Amino acid sequence: AGVSYQSQEGVILTRHNHGDWPSQYYSEPITVNAVFRTGLNEADVIGLGQYPFYVFSFFADKRINYKSTIQLGVDFFFSDFLIHLIRYRQSAFPGDGIEPGLDYRRIGVFLGHEFRFRKTAFVSQLGRYFYWPYEFENRLYNRLGLKRYFGKEHFFAAVTLKAHWAKAEAVEFGIGYRL
C-alpha cells in the first residue's frame, strides 16, 4: 500500500496492490537445469564400507511467482555401494535369487518446488524410480535441502538430503547450471 500527497488538492490515498502486478516482474520462461551431485554412502550391512555415489539430474523449472519455482526432471543414480551390497547378498544369501551382474544403477523422475529467498532457496522434491533393477529401500524418494545461486543466477550449489521417506540414504553436495 502507498500514500500519495498533492498539496493543492489535499491528501489522496492510493492503494497499490502488489498482487496485481503483471507477471513479467517476477515470472520467467521455463528454463533447463543440469546438476551433478556426489558424496559418500553405505549400505545397512555393518563393515561393508563407504563408497562414493554420483547423481546426474536434468530438470525444467518454471518460476511462478517471486518466491516459488516448480520443477519436473529426471535423476540418474550411480551408487557404488550397491555394487558391493549386491555381491554380498549374492554370496551370503544365495537362496534370495539375486542374479549375477545385476545392474546397480537407478533412474527416477521427480516433481519439485523451490521456496526462494533472494539467492537462496529451500528445495523439496518427490521422486519415483522407474528403472530400479535391485530393490533397495522402496521406489519413492524425497530430497530436501538448500540451494544457493551465484552471479546472475546461472550457477548454483546445493546441499540436500536424499531419503526414502524417513530413512536417509545420503547427503548430497551438488553444483549446477541453469540455462
GROMACS .gro file of C-alpha atoms in nm:
model
  179
    1ALA     CA    1   0.000   0.000   0.000
    2GLY     CA    2   0.113   0.356  -0.056
    3VAL     CA    3   0.008   0.714   0.011
    4SER     CA    4   0.024   0.998  -0.240
    5TYR     CA    5   0.012   1.362  -0.131
    6GLN     CA    6  -0.070   1.656  -0.354
    7SER     CA    7  -0.051   1.997  -0.182
    8GLN     CA    8  -0.330   2.177  -0.374
    9GLU     CA    9  -0.589   1.901  -0.365
   10GLY     CA   10  -0.525   1.755  -0.018
   11VAL     CA   11  -0.432   1.401   0.069
   12ILE     CA   12  -0.523   1.133  -0.178
   13LEU     CA   13  -0.496   0.778  -0.054
   14THR     CA   14  -0.395   0.536  -0.320
   15ARG     CA   15  -0.370   0.164  -0.264
   16HIS     CA   16  -0.108  -0.017  -0.470
   17ASN     CA   17  -0.177  -0.389  -0.461
   18HIS     CA   18   0.145  -0.573  -0.544
   19GLY     CA   19  -0.052  -0.888  -0.619
   20ASP     CA   20  -0.196  -0.717  -0.926
   21TRP     CA   21   0.142  -0.653  -1.087
   22PRO     CA   22   0.186  -0.810  -1.427
   23SER     CA   23   0.367  -1.142  -1.406
   24GLN     CA   24   0.664  -1.018  -1.612
   25TYR     CA   25   0.804  -0.856  -1.295
   26TYR     CA   26   0.874  -1.192  -1.132
   27SER     CA   27   0.788  -1.461  -1.383
   28GLU     CA   28   1.046  -1.626  -1.604
   29PRO     CA   29   1.021  -1.861  -1.901
   30ILE     CA   30   1.072  -2.233  -1.849
   31THR     CA   31   1.443  -2.299  -1.801
   32VAL     CA   32   1.654  -2.613  -1.820
   33ASN     CA   33   1.891  -2.712  -1.539
   34ALA     CA   34   2.175  -2.962  -1.511
   35VAL     CA   35   2.309  -3.072  -1.172
   36PHE     CA   36   2.593  -3.301  -1.062
   37ARG     CA   37   2.566  -3.435  -0.706
   38THR     CA   38   2.811  -3.652  -0.516
   39GLY     CA   39   2.903  -3.776  -0.170
   40LEU     CA   40   2.960  -4.095   0.027
   41ASN     CA   41   2.708  -4.351   0.143
   42GLU     CA   42   2.698  -4.706   0.271
   43ALA     CA   43   2.461  -4.998   0.300
   44ASP     CA   44   2.291  -5.118   0.616
   45VAL     CA   45   2.534  -5.412   0.639
   46ILE     CA   46   2.797  -5.350   0.905
   47GLY     CA   47   3.152  -5.347   0.775
   48LEU     CA   48   3.066  -5.317   0.406
   49GLY     CA   49   3.227  -4.972   0.389
   50GLN     CA   50   3.153  -4.631   0.246
   51TYR     CA   51   3.158  -4.570  -0.128
   52PRO     CA   52   3.109  -4.266  -0.350
   53PHE     CA   53   2.790  -4.202  -0.540
   54TYR     CA   54   2.718  -3.980  -0.837
   55VAL     CA   55   2.386  -3.830  -0.943
   56PHE     CA   56   2.322  -3.650  -1.270
   57SER     CA   57   1.997  -3.455  -1.275
   58PHE     CA   58   1.829  -3.271  -1.558
   59PHE     CA   59   1.511  -3.076  -1.500
   60ALA     CA   60   1.293  -2.796  -1.627
   61ASP     CA   61   1.175  -2.530  -1.389
   62LYS     CA   62   0.920  -2.254  -1.405
   63ARG     CA   63   0.925  -1.961  -1.169
   64ILE     CA   64   0.559  -1.899  -1.093
   65ASN     CA   65   0.596  -1.601  -0.859
   66TYR     CA   66   0.857  -1.409  -0.665
   67LYS     CA   67   0.911  -1.688  -0.410
   68SER     CA   68   0.812  -2.014  -0.582
   69THR     CA   69   0.955  -2.227  -0.859
   70ILE     CA   70   0.819  -2.565  -0.968
   71GLN     CA   71   1.038  -2.838  -1.120
   72LEU     CA   72   0.999  -3.153  -1.325
   73GLY     CA   73   1.302  -3.367  -1.403
   74VAL     CA   74   1.495  -3.691  -1.417
   75ASP     CA   75   1.774  -3.829  -1.194
   76PHE     CA   76   2.044  -4.079  -1.295
   77PHE     CA   77   2.191  -4.253  -0.988
   78PHE     CA   78   2.526  -4.433  -0.980
   79SER     CA   79   2.566  -4.565  -0.624
   80ASP     CA   80   2.883  -4.772  -0.589
   81PHE     CA   81   2.777  -4.913  -0.252
   82LEU     CA   82   2.503  -5.106  -0.433
   83ILE     CA   83   2.768  -5.296  -0.633
   84HIS     CA   84   2.915  -5.427  -0.308
   85LEU     CA   85   2.576  -5.485  -0.146
   86ILE     CA   86   2.457  -5.691  -0.444
   87ARG     CA   87   2.777  -5.901  -0.437
   88TYR     CA   88   2.741  -5.953  -0.062
   89ARG     CA   89   2.375  -6.056  -0.088
   90GLN     CA   90   2.454  -6.297  -0.376
   91SER     CA   91   2.721  -6.478  -0.175
   92ALA     CA   92   2.567  -6.457   0.174
   93PHE     CA   93   2.209  -6.536   0.072
   94PRO     CA   94   2.215  -6.750  -0.246
   95GLY     CA   95   1.853  -6.851  -0.188
   96ASP     CA   96   1.734  -6.494  -0.248
   97GLY     CA   97   1.770  -6.544  -0.624
   98ILE     CA   98   1.971  -6.231  -0.695
   99GLU     CA   99   2.105  -6.266  -1.048
  100PRO     CA  100   2.479  -6.228  -1.116
  101GLY     CA  101   2.567  -5.899  -1.281
  102LEU     CA  102   2.251  -5.725  -1.161
  103ASP     CA  103   2.260  -5.356  -1.253
  104TYR     CA  104   2.326  -5.117  -0.965
  105ARG     CA  105   2.211  -4.803  -1.146
  106ARG     CA  106   1.876  -4.635  -1.092
  107ILE     CA  107   1.677  -4.376  -1.286
  108GLY     CA  108   1.398  -4.170  -1.136
  109VAL     CA  109   1.162  -3.888  -1.225
  110PHE     CA  110   1.077  -3.614  -0.979
  111LEU     CA  111   0.847  -3.322  -0.916
  112GLY     CA  112   0.987  -3.042  -0.704
  113HIS     CA  113   0.943  -2.699  -0.556
  114GLU     CA  114   1.185  -2.421  -0.461
  115PHE     CA  115   1.095  -2.164  -0.200
  116ARG     CA  116   1.325  -1.871  -0.274
  117PHE     CA  117   1.476  -1.605  -0.052
  118ARG     CA  118   1.671  -1.384  -0.293
  119LYS     CA  119   1.968  -1.602  -0.398
  120THR     CA  120   1.898  -1.884  -0.150
  121ALA     CA  121   1.627  -2.146  -0.193
  122PHE     CA  122   1.478  -2.430   0.009
  123VAL     CA  123   1.441  -2.730  -0.223
  124SER     CA  124   1.186  -3.010  -0.184
  125GLN     CA  125   1.144  -3.290  -0.437
  126LEU     CA  126   0.945  -3.611  -0.452
  127GLY     CA  127   1.058  -3.876  -0.698
  128ARG     CA  128   0.991  -4.229  -0.812
  129TYR     CA  129   1.234  -4.477  -0.966
  130PHE     CA  130   1.119  -4.613  -1.298
  131TYR     CA  131   1.441  -4.809  -1.357
  132TRP     CA  132   1.512  -5.000  -1.036
  133PRO     CA  133   1.666  -5.343  -1.108
  134TYR     CA  134   1.784  -5.401  -0.750
  135GLU     CA  135   1.513  -5.338  -0.494
  136PHE     CA  136   1.692  -5.117  -0.243
  137GLU     CA  137   1.454  -4.945   0.000
  138ASN     CA  138   1.141  -4.851  -0.197
  139ARG     CA  139   1.053  -4.684  -0.525
  140LEU     CA  140   0.966  -4.343  -0.380
  141TYR     CA  141   1.233  -4.098  -0.268
  142ASN     CA  142   1.239  -3.744  -0.144
  143ARG     CA  143   1.506  -3.475  -0.144
  144LEU     CA  144   1.519  -3.177   0.091
  145GLY     CA  145   1.789  -2.915   0.112
  146LEU     CA  146   1.930  -2.572   0.043
  147LYS     CA  147   2.044  -2.419  -0.282
  148ARG     CA  148   2.247  -2.101  -0.335
  149TYR     CA  149   2.260  -1.914  -0.666
  150PHE     CA  150   2.574  -1.725  -0.772
  151GLY     CA  151   2.629  -1.434  -1.008
  152LYS     CA  152   2.338  -1.379  -1.241
  153GLU     CA  153   2.175  -1.696  -1.108
  154HIS     CA  154   2.309  -1.931  -1.374
  155PHE     CA  155   2.543  -2.125  -1.143
  156PHE     CA  156   2.431  -2.275  -0.814
  157ALA     CA  157   2.547  -2.504  -0.535
  158ALA     CA  158   2.324  -2.728  -0.326
  159VAL     CA  159   2.336  -2.942  -0.014
  160THR     CA  160   2.048  -3.187   0.000
  161LEU     CA  161   1.938  -3.493   0.193
  162LYS     CA  162   1.801  -3.778  -0.019
  163ALA     CA  163   1.581  -4.018   0.171
  164HIS     CA  164   1.323  -4.291   0.128
  165TRP     CA  165   1.052  -4.138   0.345
  166ALA     CA  166   1.215  -4.108   0.689
  167LYS     CA  167   1.522  -4.323   0.614
  168ALA     CA  168   1.812  -4.116   0.485
  169GLU     CA  169   2.024  -4.260   0.203
  170ALA     CA  170   2.278  -3.982   0.155
  171VAL     CA  171   2.375  -3.619   0.200
  172GLU     CA  172   2.439  -3.483  -0.149
  173PHE     CA  173   2.673  -3.198  -0.240
  174GLY     CA  174   2.590  -3.059  -0.581
  175ILE     CA  175   2.681  -2.798  -0.837
  176GLY     CA  176   2.461  -2.699  -1.125
  177TYR     CA  177   2.394  -2.472  -1.416
  178ARG     CA  178   2.065  -2.304  -1.505
  179LEU     CA  179   2.038  -2.219  -1.876
   0.00000   0.00000   0.00000
